[in-house]
Amino acid sequence: MGTIRTLSTFSSALAGLFLFIASPARAQLVDYFDTDSTLDMSLWTTQSGLLTNLAASASSPASVFVLPTLTFGGGGMEMAGATNSFQFTGIQSLSTISAPFTLSTTVTGLGGLNDEFDIYLVSADLSQTFKVAESGGRFFVDDAQASGETHSPLLGSFSTNVAYTVRIEADTNGNASVLLSDTSRLLLASTGGLPIGAGPFYIVLAQ
């Protein structure tokens, strides 16, 4: 599995991204960050209007998007850039996905003052925005749709330097479940019935 490691005040490790479509599961997007020597620019971008707009909508007052600094090694991809409050950095998938799909990745928080990591699924106009994140020692999910926004705790106690696998499963109706497990596949927490929409979504890995 690959790893994204984020440094500075926002610190985390996020392991390789695996996206499966349909049944039987067929891998559509796989990226092993720990075997990459550079970011695969056929899959990702580090600068776009979407990233700028997502940054502005991520907080109040609006955050400013800053370019990530990415380095690669045996431990994975290290991401830095967001060094102050109301700064946002990340990478965005070039292609979109639509329900049904399963998205799975593994994260390890390395410690920090703010959000350790954010895993976004967002439409081009941000009208469909779904996020799984760690902040303040908790995992939570945010589902911001036209019908309103939910901020649901997923796991009340988050430990740094511990690997967690996050799995997002969206059905054909655009309803999602989020499952959180350890590396032994022991289920730690889950939530379901989240109306995230059918997409299409871009994937954003951010801090």
Short mmCIF file of C-alpha atoms in Angstrom, two decimals:
data_model
loop_
_atom_site.label_atom_id
_atom_site.label_comp_id
_atom_site.label_asym_id
_atom_site.label_seq_id
_atom_site.Cartn_x
_atom_site.Cartn_y
_atom_site.Cartn_z
CA MET A 1 0.00 0.00 0.00
CA GLY A 2 1.10 3.55 -0.62
CA THR A 3 1.26 6.32 1.91
CA ILE A 4 0.69 10.04 1.97
CA ARG A 5 2.53 11.65 4.85
CA THR A 6 1.63 15.20 5.71
CA LEU A 7 4.05 17.35 7.65
CA SER A 8 4.03 20.71 9.48
CA THR A 9 1.11 21.65 11.72
CA PHE A 10 -1.11 19.25 9.80
CA SER A 11 0.45 15.80 9.98
CA SER A 12 -0.82 12.44 8.80
CA ALA A 13 -0.02 9.40 6.73
CA LEU A 14 -2.59 8.26 4.18
CA ALA A 15 -2.04 4.92 2.51
CA GLY A 16 -2.66 3.87 -1.08
CA LEU A 17 -5.94 4.64 -2.74
CA PHE A 18 -8.09 1.81 -4.08
CA LEU A 19 -11.30 2.48 -6.02
CA PHE A 20 -13.61 -0.36 -7.06
CA ILE A 21 -16.59 -0.12 -9.38
CA ALA A 22 -19.46 -2.58 -9.85
CA SER A 23 -19.69 -6.20 -8.77
CA PRO A 24 -17.61 -8.28 -8.84
CA ALA A 25 -15.29 -5.52 -7.67
CA ARG A 26 -13.11 -4.17 -10.46
CA ALA A 27 -10.26 -1.82 -9.60
CA GLN A 28 -10.63 1.45 -11.49
CA LEU A 29 -8.02 3.58 -9.72
CA VAL A 30 -5.08 2.24 -7.71
CA ASP A 31 -2.09 4.28 -6.58
CA TYR A 32 0.75 2.85 -4.49
CA PHE A 33 2.41 5.97 -3.16
CA ASP A 34 5.23 4.10 -1.47
CA THR A 35 6.48 2.77 -4.82
CA ASP A 36 6.15 6.11 -6.63
CA SER A 37 9.12 8.41 -7.11
CA THR A 38 6.86 11.32 -8.02
CA LEU A 39 3.15 12.07 -8.15
CA ASP A 40 1.45 10.29 -11.04
CA MET A 41 0.25 13.29 -13.05
CA SER A 42 -1.89 11.03 -15.22
CA LEU A 43 -4.07 10.48 -12.12
CA TRP A 44 -3.68 13.63 -10.01
CA THR A 45 -3.26 17.39 -10.16
CA THR A 46 -1.89 19.72 -7.50
CA GLN A 47 -3.53 22.90 -8.80
CA SER A 48 -7.03 23.56 -10.10
CA GLY A 49 -10.00 25.87 -9.78
CA LEU A 50 -11.78 23.13 -7.89
CA LEU A 51 -9.04 22.97 -5.23
CA THR A 52 -9.12 26.77 -4.87
CA ASN A 53 -12.90 26.82 -4.51
CA LEU A 54 -12.91 23.87 -2.12
CA ALA A 55 -10.36 25.63 0.07
CA ALA A 56 -12.53 28.74 0.19
CA SER A 57 -15.57 26.71 1.24
CA ALA A 58 -13.71 24.58 3.78
CA SER A 59 -13.77 27.11 6.62
CA SER A 60 -15.04 30.47 7.79
CA PRO A 61 -13.24 32.74 7.16
CA ALA A 62 -12.32 31.15 3.85
CA SER A 63 -9.12 29.14 3.68
CA VAL A 64 -6.53 29.90 1.02
CA PHE A 65 -5.22 27.12 -1.20
CA VAL A 66 -1.45 26.65 -1.14
CA LEU A 67 0.48 24.30 -3.39
CA PRO A 68 1.52 21.07 -1.69
CA THR A 69 5.16 20.14 -1.42
CA LEU A 70 5.38 16.41 -2.13
CA THR A 71 8.30 14.09 -1.50
CA PHE A 72 8.42 10.33 -1.95
CA GLY A 73 10.27 7.52 -0.25
CA GLY A 74 9.84 4.03 1.11
CA GLY A 75 7.36 5.33 3.68
CA GLY A 76 5.17 6.87 1.02
CA MET A 77 4.37 10.39 -0.08
CA GLU A 78 5.04 13.29 2.25
CA MET A 79 2.79 16.30 1.84
CA ALA A 80 3.54 19.73 3.29
CA GLY A 81 2.32 23.23 2.56
CA ALA A 82 -0.49 24.08 4.96
CA THR A 83 1.59 25.62 7.72
CA ASN A 84 -0.89 28.16 9.16
CA SER A 85 -4.54 28.37 10.10
CA PHE A 86 -6.95 28.92 7.20
CA GLN A 87 -4.61 27.30 4.71
CA PHE A 88 -5.58 24.28 2.64
CA THR A 89 -3.51 22.01 0.46
CA GLY A 90 -4.09 18.74 -1.34
CA ILE A 91 -4.22 16.76 -4.56
CA GLN A 92 -7.23 16.15 -6.82
CA SER A 93 -8.03 13.25 -9.11
CA LEU A 94 -8.18 14.14 -12.79
CA SER A 95 -11.06 11.77 -13.48
CA THR A 96 -14.44 11.55 -11.78
CA ILE A 97 -16.32 8.63 -10.29
CA SER A 98 -20.04 7.95 -10.01
CA ALA A 99 -22.04 5.64 -7.77
CA PRO A 100 -21.94 2.74 -7.20
CA PHE A 101 -18.36 2.51 -5.98
CA THR A 102 -16.16 1.51 -3.05
CA LEU A 103 -13.23 3.68 -2.04
CA SER A 104 -10.67 2.34 0.43
CA THR A 105 -7.53 3.84 1.90
CA THR A 106 -5.46 3.63 5.08
CA VAL A 107 -4.44 6.62 7.18
CA THR A 108 -2.07 7.18 10.09
CA GLY A 109 -2.15 10.44 12.01
CA LEU A 110 1.30 11.73 12.91
CA GLY A 111 0.11 14.54 15.18
CA GLY A 112 -0.78 18.17 14.57
CA LEU A 113 -2.70 21.19 15.75
CA ASN A 114 -5.55 20.99 13.24
CA ASP A 115 -7.14 18.47 10.88
CA GLU A 116 -4.86 15.48 10.39
CA PHE A 117 -6.35 14.66 6.99
CA ASP A 118 -9.42 15.12 4.78
CA ILE A 119 -10.76 12.65 2.21
CA TYR A 120 -13.21 14.47 -0.05
CA LEU A 121 -15.67 13.41 -2.72
CA VAL A 122 -16.83 16.58 -4.47
CA SER A 123 -18.75 17.51 -7.60
CA ALA A 124 -17.33 20.11 -9.98
CA ASP A 125 -19.61 22.85 -8.62
CA LEU A 126 -19.28 21.65 -4.98
CA SER A 127 -23.05 21.11 -4.77
CA GLN A 128 -22.26 17.53 -3.75
CA THR A 129 -19.58 17.47 -1.05
CA PHE A 130 -18.74 14.56 1.21
CA LYS A 131 -15.81 14.36 3.59
CA VAL A 132 -14.28 11.84 5.96
CA ALA A 133 -11.72 13.47 8.22
CA GLU A 134 -9.93 13.46 11.53
CA SER A 135 -10.01 16.56 13.68
CA GLY A 136 -9.67 17.19 17.37
CA GLY A 137 -8.97 13.55 18.15
CA ARG A 138 -12.08 12.24 16.38
CA PHE A 139 -12.99 10.74 13.04
CA PHE A 140 -16.08 12.34 11.55
CA VAL A 141 -18.10 12.49 8.35
CA ASP A 142 -19.54 15.65 6.77
CA ASP A 143 -22.31 15.43 4.20
CA ALA A 144 -23.15 18.88 2.79
CA GLN A 145 -26.05 18.68 0.36
CA ALA A 146 -28.94 20.88 -0.66
CA SER A 147 -30.98 19.27 2.11
CA GLY A 148 -28.51 20.47 4.75
CA GLU A 149 -25.26 19.44 6.39
CA THR A 150 -24.55 16.70 8.88
CA HIS A 151 -21.47 16.51 11.07
CA SER A 152 -21.43 13.00 12.47
CA PRO A 153 -18.75 11.61 14.81
CA LEU A 154 -17.53 8.23 13.57
CA LEU A 155 -14.93 7.40 16.22
CA GLY A 156 -14.57 9.38 19.42
CA SER A 157 -10.98 8.50 20.19
CA PHE A 158 -8.34 8.83 17.49
CA SER A 159 -4.78 7.75 18.26
CA THR A 160 -1.74 9.15 16.47
CA ASN A 161 0.76 6.75 14.92
CA VAL A 162 -1.96 4.11 14.54
CA ALA A 163 -3.11 2.98 11.09
CA TYR A 164 -6.83 3.07 10.29
CA THR A 165 -8.52 1.86 7.11
CA VAL A 166 -11.35 4.05 5.82
CA ARG A 167 -13.81 2.42 3.42
CA ILE A 168 -16.56 4.41 1.69
CA GLU A 169 -19.25 2.37 -0.05
CA ALA A 170 -21.83 4.14 -2.23
CA ASP A 171 -24.82 2.32 -3.72
CA THR A 172 -26.66 2.98 -6.97
CA ASN A 173 -29.01 5.44 -5.22
CA GLY A 174 -26.15 7.59 -3.97
CA ASN A 175 -26.42 6.49 -0.34
CA ALA A 176 -23.13 5.78 1.37
CA SER A 177 -21.72 3.87 4.31
CA VAL A 178 -18.39 4.57 5.99
CA LEU A 179 -16.53 1.78 7.75
CA LEU A 180 -13.47 2.30 9.92
CA SER A 181 -11.23 -0.63 10.79
CA ASP A 182 -7.73 -1.38 11.99
CA THR A 183 -5.07 -3.06 9.88
CA SER A 184 -6.25 -6.46 11.11
CA ARG A 185 -9.64 -5.66 9.53
CA LEU A 186 -11.33 -5.42 12.92
CA LEU A 187 -14.30 -3.08 12.50
CA LEU A 188 -14.00 -0.15 14.90
CA ALA A 189 -16.93 2.02 13.82
CA SER A 190 -19.39 2.46 11.00
CA THR A 191 -22.25 4.65 9.86
CA GLY A 192 -24.67 4.32 6.95
CA GLY A 193 -27.58 5.81 5.08
CA LEU A 194 -25.62 8.94 4.14
CA PRO A 195 -27.20 10.66 1.09
CA ILE A 196 -24.03 11.79 -0.64
CA GLY A 197 -25.51 11.82 -4.15
CA ALA A 198 -24.63 9.83 -7.24
CA GLY A 199 -21.84 12.10 -8.47
CA PRO A 200 -19.83 12.43 -10.59
CA PHE A 201 -17.22 13.12 -7.91
CA TYR A 202 -13.61 14.15 -7.90
CA ILE A 203 -11.43 12.62 -5.18
CA VAL A 204 -9.45 15.13 -3.13
CA LEU A 205 -6.83 14.09 -0.55
CA ALA A 206 -6.15 17.14 1.56
CA GLN A 207 -5.01 18.68 4.81
#
